[in-house]
Coordinates of C-alpha atoms in Angstrom, one line a residue:
X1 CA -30.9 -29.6 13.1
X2 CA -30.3 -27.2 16.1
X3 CA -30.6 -23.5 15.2
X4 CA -29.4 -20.8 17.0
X5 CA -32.8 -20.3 18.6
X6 CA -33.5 -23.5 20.1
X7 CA -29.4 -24.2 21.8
X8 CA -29.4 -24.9 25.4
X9 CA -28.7 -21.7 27.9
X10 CA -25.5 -23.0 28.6
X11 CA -24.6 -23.1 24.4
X12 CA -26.7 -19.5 24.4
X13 CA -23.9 -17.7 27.2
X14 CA -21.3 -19.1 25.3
X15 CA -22.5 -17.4 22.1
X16 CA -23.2 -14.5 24.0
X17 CA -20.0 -14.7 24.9
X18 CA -18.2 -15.3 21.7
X19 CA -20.3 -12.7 20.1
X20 CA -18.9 -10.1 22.8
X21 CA -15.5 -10.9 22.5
X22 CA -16.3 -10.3 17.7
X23 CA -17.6 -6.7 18.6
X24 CA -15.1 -5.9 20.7
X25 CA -12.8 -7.2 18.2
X26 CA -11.0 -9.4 20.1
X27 CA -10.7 -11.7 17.3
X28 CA -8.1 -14.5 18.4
X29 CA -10.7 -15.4 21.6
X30 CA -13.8 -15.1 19.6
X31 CA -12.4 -17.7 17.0
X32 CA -11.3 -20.0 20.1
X33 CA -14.8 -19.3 22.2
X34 CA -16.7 -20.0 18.4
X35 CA -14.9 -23.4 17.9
X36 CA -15.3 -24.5 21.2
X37 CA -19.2 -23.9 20.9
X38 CA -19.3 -25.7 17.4
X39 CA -17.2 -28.3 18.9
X40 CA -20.7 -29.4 21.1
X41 CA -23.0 -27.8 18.6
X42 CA -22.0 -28.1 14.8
X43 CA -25.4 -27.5 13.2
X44 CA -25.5 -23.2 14.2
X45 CA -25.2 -21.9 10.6
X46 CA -24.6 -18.2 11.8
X47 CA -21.8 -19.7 14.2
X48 CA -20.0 -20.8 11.5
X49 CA -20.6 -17.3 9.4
X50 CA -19.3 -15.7 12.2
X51 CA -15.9 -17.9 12.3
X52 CA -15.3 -17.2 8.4
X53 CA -15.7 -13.5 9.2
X54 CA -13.1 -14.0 12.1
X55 CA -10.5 -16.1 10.6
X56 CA -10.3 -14.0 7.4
X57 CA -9.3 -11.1 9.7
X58 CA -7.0 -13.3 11.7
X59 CA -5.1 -14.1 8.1
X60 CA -6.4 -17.7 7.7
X61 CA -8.7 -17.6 4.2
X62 CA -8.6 -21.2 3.6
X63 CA -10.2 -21.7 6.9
X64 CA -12.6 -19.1 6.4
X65 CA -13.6 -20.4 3.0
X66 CA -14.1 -24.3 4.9
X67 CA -16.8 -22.0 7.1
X68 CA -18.7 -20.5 4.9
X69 CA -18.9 -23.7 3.0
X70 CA -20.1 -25.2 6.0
X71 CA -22.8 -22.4 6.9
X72 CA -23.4 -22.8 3.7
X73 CA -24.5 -26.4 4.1
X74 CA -26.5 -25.8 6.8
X75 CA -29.0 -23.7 4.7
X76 CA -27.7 -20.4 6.5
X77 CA -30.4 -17.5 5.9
X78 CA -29.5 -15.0 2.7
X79 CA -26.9 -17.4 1.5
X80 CA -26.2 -14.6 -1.5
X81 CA -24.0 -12.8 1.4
X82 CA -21.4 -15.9 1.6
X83 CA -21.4 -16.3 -1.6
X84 CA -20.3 -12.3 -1.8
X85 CA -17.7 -12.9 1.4
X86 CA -16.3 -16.5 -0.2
X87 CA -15.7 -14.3 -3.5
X88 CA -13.5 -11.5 -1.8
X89 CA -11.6 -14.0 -0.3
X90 CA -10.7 -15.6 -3.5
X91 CA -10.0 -12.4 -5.1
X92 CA -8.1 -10.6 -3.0
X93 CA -6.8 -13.1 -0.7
X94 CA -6.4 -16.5 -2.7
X95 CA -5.6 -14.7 -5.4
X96 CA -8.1 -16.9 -7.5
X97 CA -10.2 -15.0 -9.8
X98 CA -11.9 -18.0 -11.3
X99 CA -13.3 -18.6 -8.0
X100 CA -14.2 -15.5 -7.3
X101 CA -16.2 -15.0 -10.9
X102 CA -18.4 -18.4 -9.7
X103 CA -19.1 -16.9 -6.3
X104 CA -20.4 -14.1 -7.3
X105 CA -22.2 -15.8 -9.8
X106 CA -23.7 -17.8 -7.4
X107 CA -24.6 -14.6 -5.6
X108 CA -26.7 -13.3 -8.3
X109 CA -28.4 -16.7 -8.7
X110 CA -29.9 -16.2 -5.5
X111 CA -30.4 -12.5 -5.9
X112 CA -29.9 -10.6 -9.7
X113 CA -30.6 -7.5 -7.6
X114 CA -27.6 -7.7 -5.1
X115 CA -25.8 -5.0 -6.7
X116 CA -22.3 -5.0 -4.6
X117 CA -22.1 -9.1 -6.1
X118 CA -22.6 -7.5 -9.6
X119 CA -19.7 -4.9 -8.9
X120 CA -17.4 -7.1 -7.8
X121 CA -17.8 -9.6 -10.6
X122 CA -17.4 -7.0 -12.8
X123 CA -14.1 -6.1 -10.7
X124 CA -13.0 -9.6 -11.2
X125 CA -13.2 -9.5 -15.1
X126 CA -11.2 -7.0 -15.0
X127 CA -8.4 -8.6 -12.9
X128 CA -8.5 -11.3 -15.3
X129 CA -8.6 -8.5 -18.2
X130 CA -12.3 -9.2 -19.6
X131 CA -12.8 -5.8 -20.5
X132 CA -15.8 -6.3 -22.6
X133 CA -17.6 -8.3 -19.9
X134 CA -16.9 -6.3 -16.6
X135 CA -18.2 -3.1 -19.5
X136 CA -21.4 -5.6 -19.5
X137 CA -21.5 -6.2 -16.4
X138 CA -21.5 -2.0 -14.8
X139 CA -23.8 -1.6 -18.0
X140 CA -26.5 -3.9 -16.4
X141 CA -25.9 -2.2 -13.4
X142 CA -26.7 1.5 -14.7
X143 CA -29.6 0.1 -16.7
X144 CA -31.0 -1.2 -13.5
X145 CA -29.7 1.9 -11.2
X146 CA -29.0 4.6 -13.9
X147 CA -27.8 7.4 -10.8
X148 CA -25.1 5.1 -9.4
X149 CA -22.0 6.5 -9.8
X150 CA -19.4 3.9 -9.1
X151 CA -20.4 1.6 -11.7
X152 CA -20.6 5.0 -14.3
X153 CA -16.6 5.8 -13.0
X154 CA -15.6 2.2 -13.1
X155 CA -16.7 2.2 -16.7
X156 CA -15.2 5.4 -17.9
X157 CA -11.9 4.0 -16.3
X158 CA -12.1 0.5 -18.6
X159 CA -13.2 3.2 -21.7
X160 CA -11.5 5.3 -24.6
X161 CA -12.9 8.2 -26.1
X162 CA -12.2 9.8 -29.2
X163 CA -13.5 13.5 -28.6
X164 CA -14.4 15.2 -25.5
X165 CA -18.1 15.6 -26.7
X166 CA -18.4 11.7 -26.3
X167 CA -21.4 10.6 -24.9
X168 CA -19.7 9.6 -21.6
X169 CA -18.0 12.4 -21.0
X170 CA -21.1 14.4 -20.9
X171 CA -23.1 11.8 -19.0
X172 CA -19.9 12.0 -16.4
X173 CA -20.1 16.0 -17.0
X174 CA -23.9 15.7 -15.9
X175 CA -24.2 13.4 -12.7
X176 CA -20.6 15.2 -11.3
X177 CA -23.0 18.1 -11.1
X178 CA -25.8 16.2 -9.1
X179 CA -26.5 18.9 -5.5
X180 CA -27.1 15.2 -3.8
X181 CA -24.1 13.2 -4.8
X182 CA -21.9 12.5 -1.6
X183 CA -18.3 13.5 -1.9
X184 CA -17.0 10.1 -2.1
X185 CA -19.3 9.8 -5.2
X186 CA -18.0 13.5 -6.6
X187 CA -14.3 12.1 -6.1
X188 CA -14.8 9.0 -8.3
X189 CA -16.8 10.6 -11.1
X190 CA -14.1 13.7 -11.2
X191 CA -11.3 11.3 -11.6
X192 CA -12.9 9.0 -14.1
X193 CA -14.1 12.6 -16.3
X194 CA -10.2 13.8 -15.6
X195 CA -8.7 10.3 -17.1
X196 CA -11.2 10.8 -20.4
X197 CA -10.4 14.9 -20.9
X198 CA -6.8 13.2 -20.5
X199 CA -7.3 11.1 -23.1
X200 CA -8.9 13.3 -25.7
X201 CA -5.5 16.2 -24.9
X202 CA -8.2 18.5 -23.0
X203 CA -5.1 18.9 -20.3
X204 CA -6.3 21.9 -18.5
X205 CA -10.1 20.4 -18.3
X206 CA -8.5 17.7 -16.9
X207 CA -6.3 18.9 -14.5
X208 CA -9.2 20.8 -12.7
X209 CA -11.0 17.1 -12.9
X210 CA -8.9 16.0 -10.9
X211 CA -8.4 19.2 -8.8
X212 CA -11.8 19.3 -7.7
X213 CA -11.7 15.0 -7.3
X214 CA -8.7 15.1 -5.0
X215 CA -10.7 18.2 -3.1
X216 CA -13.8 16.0 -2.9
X217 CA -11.9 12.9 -1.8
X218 CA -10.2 14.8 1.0
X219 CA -13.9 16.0 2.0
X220 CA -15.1 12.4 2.2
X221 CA -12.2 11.1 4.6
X222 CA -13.4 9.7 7.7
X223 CA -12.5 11.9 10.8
X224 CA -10.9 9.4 12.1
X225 CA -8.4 9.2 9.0
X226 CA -4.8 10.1 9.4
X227 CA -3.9 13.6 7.6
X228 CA -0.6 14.3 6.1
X229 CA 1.6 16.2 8.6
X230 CA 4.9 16.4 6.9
X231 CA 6.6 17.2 10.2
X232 CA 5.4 14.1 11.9
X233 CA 6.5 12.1 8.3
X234 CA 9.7 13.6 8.3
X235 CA 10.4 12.5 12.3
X236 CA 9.1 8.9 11.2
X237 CA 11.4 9.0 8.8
X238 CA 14.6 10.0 10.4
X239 CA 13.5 7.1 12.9
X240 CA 13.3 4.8 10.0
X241 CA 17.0 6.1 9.1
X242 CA 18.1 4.8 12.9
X243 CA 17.9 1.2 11.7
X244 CA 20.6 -0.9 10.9
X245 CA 21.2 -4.4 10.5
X246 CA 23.7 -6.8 12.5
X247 CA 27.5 -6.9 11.5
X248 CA 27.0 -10.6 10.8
X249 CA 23.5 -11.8 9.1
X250 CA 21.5 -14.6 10.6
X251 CA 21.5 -17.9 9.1
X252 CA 18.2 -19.7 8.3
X253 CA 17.3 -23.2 7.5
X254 CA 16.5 -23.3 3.2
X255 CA 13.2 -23.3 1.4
X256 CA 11.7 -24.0 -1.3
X257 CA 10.2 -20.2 -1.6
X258 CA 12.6 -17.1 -2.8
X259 CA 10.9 -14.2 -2.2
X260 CA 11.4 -11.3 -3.9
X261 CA 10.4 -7.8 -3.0
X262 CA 9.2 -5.0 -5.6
X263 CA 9.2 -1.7 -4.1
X264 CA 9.2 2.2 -4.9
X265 CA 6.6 4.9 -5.3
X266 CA 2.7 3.9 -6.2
X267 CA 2.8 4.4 -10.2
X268 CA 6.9 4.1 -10.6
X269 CA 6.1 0.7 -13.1
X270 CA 5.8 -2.1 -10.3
X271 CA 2.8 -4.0 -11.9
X272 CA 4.9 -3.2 -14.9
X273 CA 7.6 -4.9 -13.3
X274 CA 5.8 -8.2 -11.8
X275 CA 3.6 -8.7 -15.1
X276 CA 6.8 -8.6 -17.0
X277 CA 8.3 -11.3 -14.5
X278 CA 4.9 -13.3 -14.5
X279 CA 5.9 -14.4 -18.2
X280 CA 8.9 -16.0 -16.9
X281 CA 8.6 -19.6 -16.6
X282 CA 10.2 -19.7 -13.2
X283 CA 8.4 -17.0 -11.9
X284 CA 5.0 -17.0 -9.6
X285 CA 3.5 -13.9 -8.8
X286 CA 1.6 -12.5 -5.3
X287 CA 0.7 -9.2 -6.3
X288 CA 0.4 -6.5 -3.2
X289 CA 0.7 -8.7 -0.3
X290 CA -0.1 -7.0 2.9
X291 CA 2.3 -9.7 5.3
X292 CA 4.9 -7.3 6.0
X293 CA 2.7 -4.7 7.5
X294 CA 0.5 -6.8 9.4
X295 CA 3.7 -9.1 10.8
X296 CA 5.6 -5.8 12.1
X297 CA 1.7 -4.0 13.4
X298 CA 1.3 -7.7 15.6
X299 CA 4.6 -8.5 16.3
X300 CA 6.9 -5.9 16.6
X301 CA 6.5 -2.7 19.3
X302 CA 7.8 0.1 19.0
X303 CA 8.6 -0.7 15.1
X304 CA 10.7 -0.2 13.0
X305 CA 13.1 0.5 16.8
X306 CA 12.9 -3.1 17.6
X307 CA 14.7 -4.0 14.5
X308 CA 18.0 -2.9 15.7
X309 CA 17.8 -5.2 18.4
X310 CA 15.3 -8.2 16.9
X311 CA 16.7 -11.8 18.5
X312 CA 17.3 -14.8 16.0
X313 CA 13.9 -16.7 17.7
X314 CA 11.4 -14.1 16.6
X315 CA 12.6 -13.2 13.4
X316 CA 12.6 -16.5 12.4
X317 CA 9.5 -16.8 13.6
X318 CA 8.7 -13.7 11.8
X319 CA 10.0 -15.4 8.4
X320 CA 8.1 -18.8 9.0
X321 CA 4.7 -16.4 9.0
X322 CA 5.8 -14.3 6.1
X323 CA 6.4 -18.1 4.8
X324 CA 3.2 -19.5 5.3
X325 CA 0.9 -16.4 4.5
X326 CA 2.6 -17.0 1.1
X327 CA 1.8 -20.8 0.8
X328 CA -2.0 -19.9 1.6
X329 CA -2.0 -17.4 -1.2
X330 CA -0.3 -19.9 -3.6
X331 CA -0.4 -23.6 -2.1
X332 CA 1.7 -24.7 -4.9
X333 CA 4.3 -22.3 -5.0
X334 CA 8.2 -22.5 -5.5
X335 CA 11.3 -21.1 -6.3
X336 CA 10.7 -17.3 -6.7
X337 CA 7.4 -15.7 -6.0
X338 CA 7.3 -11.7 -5.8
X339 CA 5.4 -9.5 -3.5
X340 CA 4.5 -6.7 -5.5
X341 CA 3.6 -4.0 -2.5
X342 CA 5.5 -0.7 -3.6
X343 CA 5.1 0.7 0.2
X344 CA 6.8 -2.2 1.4
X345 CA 9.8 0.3 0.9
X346 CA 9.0 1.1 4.6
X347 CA 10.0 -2.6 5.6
X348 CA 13.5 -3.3 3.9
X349 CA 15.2 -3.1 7.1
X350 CA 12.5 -6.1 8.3
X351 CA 12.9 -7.7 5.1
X352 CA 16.3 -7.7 6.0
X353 CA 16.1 -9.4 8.8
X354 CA 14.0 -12.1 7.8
X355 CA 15.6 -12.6 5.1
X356 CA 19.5 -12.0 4.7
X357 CA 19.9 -13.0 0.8
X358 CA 16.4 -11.0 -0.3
X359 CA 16.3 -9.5 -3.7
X360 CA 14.6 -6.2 -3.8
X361 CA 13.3 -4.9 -7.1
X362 CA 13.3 -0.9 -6.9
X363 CA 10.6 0.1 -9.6
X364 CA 11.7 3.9 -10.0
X365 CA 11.1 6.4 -12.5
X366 CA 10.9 10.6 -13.2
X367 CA 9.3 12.1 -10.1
X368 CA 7.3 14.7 -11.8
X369 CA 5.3 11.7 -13.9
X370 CA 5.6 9.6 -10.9
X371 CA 3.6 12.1 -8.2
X372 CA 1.3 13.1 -11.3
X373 CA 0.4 9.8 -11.9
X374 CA -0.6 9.6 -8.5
X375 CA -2.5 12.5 -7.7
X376 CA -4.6 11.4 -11.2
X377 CA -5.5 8.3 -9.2
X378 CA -8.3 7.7 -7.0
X379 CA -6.2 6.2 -3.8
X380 CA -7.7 4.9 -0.7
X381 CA -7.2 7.7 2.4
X382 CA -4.2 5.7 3.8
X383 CA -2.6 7.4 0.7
X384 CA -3.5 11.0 2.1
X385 CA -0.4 12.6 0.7
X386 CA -1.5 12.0 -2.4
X387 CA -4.4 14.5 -2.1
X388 CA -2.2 17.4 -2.6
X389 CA 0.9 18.5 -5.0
X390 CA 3.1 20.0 -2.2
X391 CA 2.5 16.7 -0.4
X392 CA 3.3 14.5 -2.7
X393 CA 6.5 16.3 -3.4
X394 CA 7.5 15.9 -0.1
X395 CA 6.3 12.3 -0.1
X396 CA 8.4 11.6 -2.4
X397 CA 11.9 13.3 -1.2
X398 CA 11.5 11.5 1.9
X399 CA 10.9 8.1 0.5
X400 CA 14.2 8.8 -1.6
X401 CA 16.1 9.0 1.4
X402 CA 14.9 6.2 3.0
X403 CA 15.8 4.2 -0.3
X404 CA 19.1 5.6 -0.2
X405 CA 20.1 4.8 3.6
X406 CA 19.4 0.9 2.8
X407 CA 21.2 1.1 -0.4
X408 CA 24.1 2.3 1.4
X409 CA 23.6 -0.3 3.8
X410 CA 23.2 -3.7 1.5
X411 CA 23.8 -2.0 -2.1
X412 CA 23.8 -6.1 -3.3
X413 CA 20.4 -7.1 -2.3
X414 CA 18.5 -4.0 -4.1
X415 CA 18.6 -3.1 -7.7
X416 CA 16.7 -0.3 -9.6
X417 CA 14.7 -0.8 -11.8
X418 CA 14.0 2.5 -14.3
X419 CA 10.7 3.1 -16.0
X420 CA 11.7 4.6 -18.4
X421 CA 14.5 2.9 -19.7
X422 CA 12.3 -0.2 -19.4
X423 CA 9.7 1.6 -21.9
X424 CA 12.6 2.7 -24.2
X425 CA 14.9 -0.3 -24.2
X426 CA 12.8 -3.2 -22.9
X427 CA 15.1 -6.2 -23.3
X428 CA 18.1 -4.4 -22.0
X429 CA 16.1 -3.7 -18.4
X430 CA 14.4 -7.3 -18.5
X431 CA 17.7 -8.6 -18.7
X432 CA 19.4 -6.4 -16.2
X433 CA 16.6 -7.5 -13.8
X434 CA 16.7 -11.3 -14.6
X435 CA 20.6 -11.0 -13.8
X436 CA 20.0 -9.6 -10.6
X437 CA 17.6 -12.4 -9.8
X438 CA 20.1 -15.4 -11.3
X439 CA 17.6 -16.0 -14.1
X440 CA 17.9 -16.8 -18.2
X441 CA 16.2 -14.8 -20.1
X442 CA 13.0 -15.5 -21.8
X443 CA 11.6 -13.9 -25.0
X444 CA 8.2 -14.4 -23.4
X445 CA 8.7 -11.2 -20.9
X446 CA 8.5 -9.3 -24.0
X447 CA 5.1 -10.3 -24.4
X448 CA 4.0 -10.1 -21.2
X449 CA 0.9 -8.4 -22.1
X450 CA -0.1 -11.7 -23.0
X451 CA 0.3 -12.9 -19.6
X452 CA -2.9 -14.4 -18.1
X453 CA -2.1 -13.3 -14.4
X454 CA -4.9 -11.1 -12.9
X455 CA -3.7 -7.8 -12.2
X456 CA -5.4 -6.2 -9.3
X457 CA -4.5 -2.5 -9.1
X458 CA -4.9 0.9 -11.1
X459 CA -2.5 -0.3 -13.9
X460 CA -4.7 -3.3 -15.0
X461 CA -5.2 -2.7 -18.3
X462 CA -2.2 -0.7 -19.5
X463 CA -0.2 -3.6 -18.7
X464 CA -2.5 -5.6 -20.5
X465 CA -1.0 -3.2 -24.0
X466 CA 2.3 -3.8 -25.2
X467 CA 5.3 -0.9 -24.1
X468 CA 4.6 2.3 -24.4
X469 CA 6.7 5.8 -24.0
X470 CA 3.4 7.9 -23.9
X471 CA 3.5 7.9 -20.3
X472 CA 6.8 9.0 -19.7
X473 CA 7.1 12.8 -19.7
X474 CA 3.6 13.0 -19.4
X475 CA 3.9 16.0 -16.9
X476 CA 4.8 18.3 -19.2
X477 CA 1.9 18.5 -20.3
X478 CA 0.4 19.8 -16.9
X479 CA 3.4 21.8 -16.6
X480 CA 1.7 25.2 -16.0
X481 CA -0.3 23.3 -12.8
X482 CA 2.8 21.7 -11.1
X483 CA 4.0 24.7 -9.2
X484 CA 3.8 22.9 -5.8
X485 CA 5.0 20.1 -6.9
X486 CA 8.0 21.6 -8.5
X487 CA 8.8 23.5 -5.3
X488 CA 8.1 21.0 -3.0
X489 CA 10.3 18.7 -5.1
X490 CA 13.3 21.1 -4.6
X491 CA 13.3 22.1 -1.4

């Protein structure tokens, strides 16, 4: 077998090369310069590494997957790490959780002490809603490394407590304190401490929980990490508000795929809304797709302008790629199949446009609970409004008039969905929504906490409980806090 060390000097420039053109992240030409080197030399294990790490960010997991396998089968050093990078792409790109769980599995075969495997096994069984295993599974994890505190938070979040002098809640009291603890670490303990003092009606121990979390969060943003500048939002915005669509829509050839679109705030009842659908028999779900951002970051400049004036060739082209990122997600796919991403809200105008006859789902519900509910949630830093009350007021105003310019616009294709009616009247809603979407009704999306479809953001498991009405109104009891929000909410 040749190894990476003993190629010719012709195969080692063209490594060099291809290697180069990775770093610089040049990642269409290091794909082509790796394929033509394993073209003449198929035996380089790291070569092929190197193209699964590639193609995944070019949006190709299948083929990234059919690399590590084959670095794999080359007997590629620390084989434990492709067994880690074969399960995120299952997880969060083939939306195959069973696959995943084995990777991982596989991981900690090779290695019981390769702790990111062990948290993102324990991530998967939560997807799939094994509670009691992915408990086991950040258990081992603090029994083995007692001062980590993501596996601590990530436990609190799957718990319930009865009283706030629960053993947890003092353990979380305890390492939040911790001089050494980075911020990021201080961020996910506050907010899993702030859930608990929720849970146990300690409201105003809570709310500075997560006071002090969204602080610490803030702290640990990368410098490089866009800030909310409400200005700059608000011009976005009113450039957003520019687009149109043509007088006459384009017309497409069929397929056997009808997307539809679920968008609103973060926390407005979206995975609500898809779980709900996933019960239907003629209903596959995606979850939060990222397609429609990447498509309009590689394809369309200066976006969303170029919508105005976007010719019939590209977006058709456009809808082919939406198309096929959705058959590698889910090969066997037809008739409807939603994309849950509640920011695609952004992208209706491109939706639009590739798609004349969409259905767009509008998940919406009381603002108040709505920017509450997000500023109780740890969010990644591409979420920074969420860090602050005022923000998230103003977040949430402007979103609400991009909603209403493209309900003005194509009032047929959109339809909102409210929270909490849905929690109040259930079967009234569902059937509203199945209406809209030409579909029967089925007693199963009453049941839909029964569903087995994994569930892969912050509302995993209360959509795995039947309906509840706890959650709506839930702001009053922070009432006293919500002075910015409130302010912000009626300017």
């Amino acid at each position: 077998m040749m190894t990476e060390n003993t190629y010719s000097p012709e195969i080692a420039r063209r490594l060099s090369e291809a290697s180069a053109l990775r770093e610089s992240g040049q990642v269409v030409e290091a794909i082509s310069a790796y394929k033509s080197v394993l073209a003449e030399a198929p035996d380089l294990p790291d070569s092929w590494y190197n193209l699964g790490w590639l193609q995944r960010r070019a949006g190709e997991p299948r083929l990234a997957i059919e690399a590590y396998d084959r670095a794999l089968g080359l007997g590629i050093k620390d084989p434990e790490e492709v067994h880690l990078n074969r399960g995120v792409i299952f997880a969060d790109d083939l939306n195959a959780p069973d696959l995943a769980i084995e990777a991982y599995r596989a991981a900690l075969a090779l290695n019981p002490d390769f702790l990111q495997a062990r948290f993102n096994l324990a991530n998967s069984l939560e997807d799939i809603g094994d509670r009691d295993g992915a408990a086991a599974e950040y258990r081992t994890m603090l029994v083995d490394n007692p001062r980590e505190t993501e596996p601590l938070a990530r436990l609190a979040n799957l718990s319930t407590v009865n009283s706030a002098d629960d053993g947890l809640v003092i353990r979380l009291e305890s390492e939040r304190s911790r001089p050494e603890i980075s911020k990021a670490s201080k961020a996910s303990l506050e907010f899993a401490l702030g859930r608990l003092l929720d849970q146990v009606g300690e409201y105003d121990r809570a709310f500075e929980a997560f006071k002090t979390a969204n602080f610490a969060s803030g702290a640990a943003r990368h410098p490089n990490s866009p800030k909310y500048d409400p200005v700059r939002h608000d011009a976005q915005v009113s450039t957003l508000l520019e687009v149109g669509l043509p007088a006459q829509a384009a017309v497409f050839k069929p397929t056997s795929i009808q997307p539809v679109f679920i968008v609103g705030q973060f926390r407005s009842g979206s995975t609500l809304l898809e779980q709900i659908l996933s019960a239907h028999s003629a209903v596959a779900t995606g979850g939060e797709l990222g397609l429609l951002p990447i498509l309009a970051g590689r394809h369309l400049s200066p976006y969303p302008q170029s919508l105005s004036t976007l010719p019939y060739e590209m977006a058709s082209k456009l809808r082919e790629a939406y198309l096929e990122g959705l058959k590698q997600r889910l090969p066997n796919a037809a008739g409807i199949v939603t994309d849950k991403r509640p920011d695609n809200f952004y992208h209706v105008g491109l939706i639009l446009r590739m798609f004349p006859d969409a259905k767009i789902l509008h998940t919406v519900r009381d603002p108040r609970d709505t920017c509450l509910s997000n500023y109780f949630l740890h969010l990644s830093h591409q979420q920074p409004h969420a860090l602050n009350l005022a923000h998230l007021g103003h977040h949430y105003r402007a979103y609400e008039r991009v909603m209403a310019h493209w309900k003005a616009i194509a009032p047929d294709s959109i339809l909102d969905v409210d929270y909490d009616v849905m929690v109040q009247d259930p079967e009234t809603e569902i059937r509203k929504t199945l209406d809209f979407l030409d579909l029967p009704f089925e007693p199963a999306c009453l049941d839909f906490q029964n569903s087995d479809t994994p569930v892969k953001t912050a509302s995993v498991w209360q959509v795995r409980e039947p309906l509840y009405q706890h959650s709506s109104g839930r702001w009053r009891n922070y009432e006293s806090h919500l002075g910015p929000l409130e302010e912000s909410l009626n300017d």
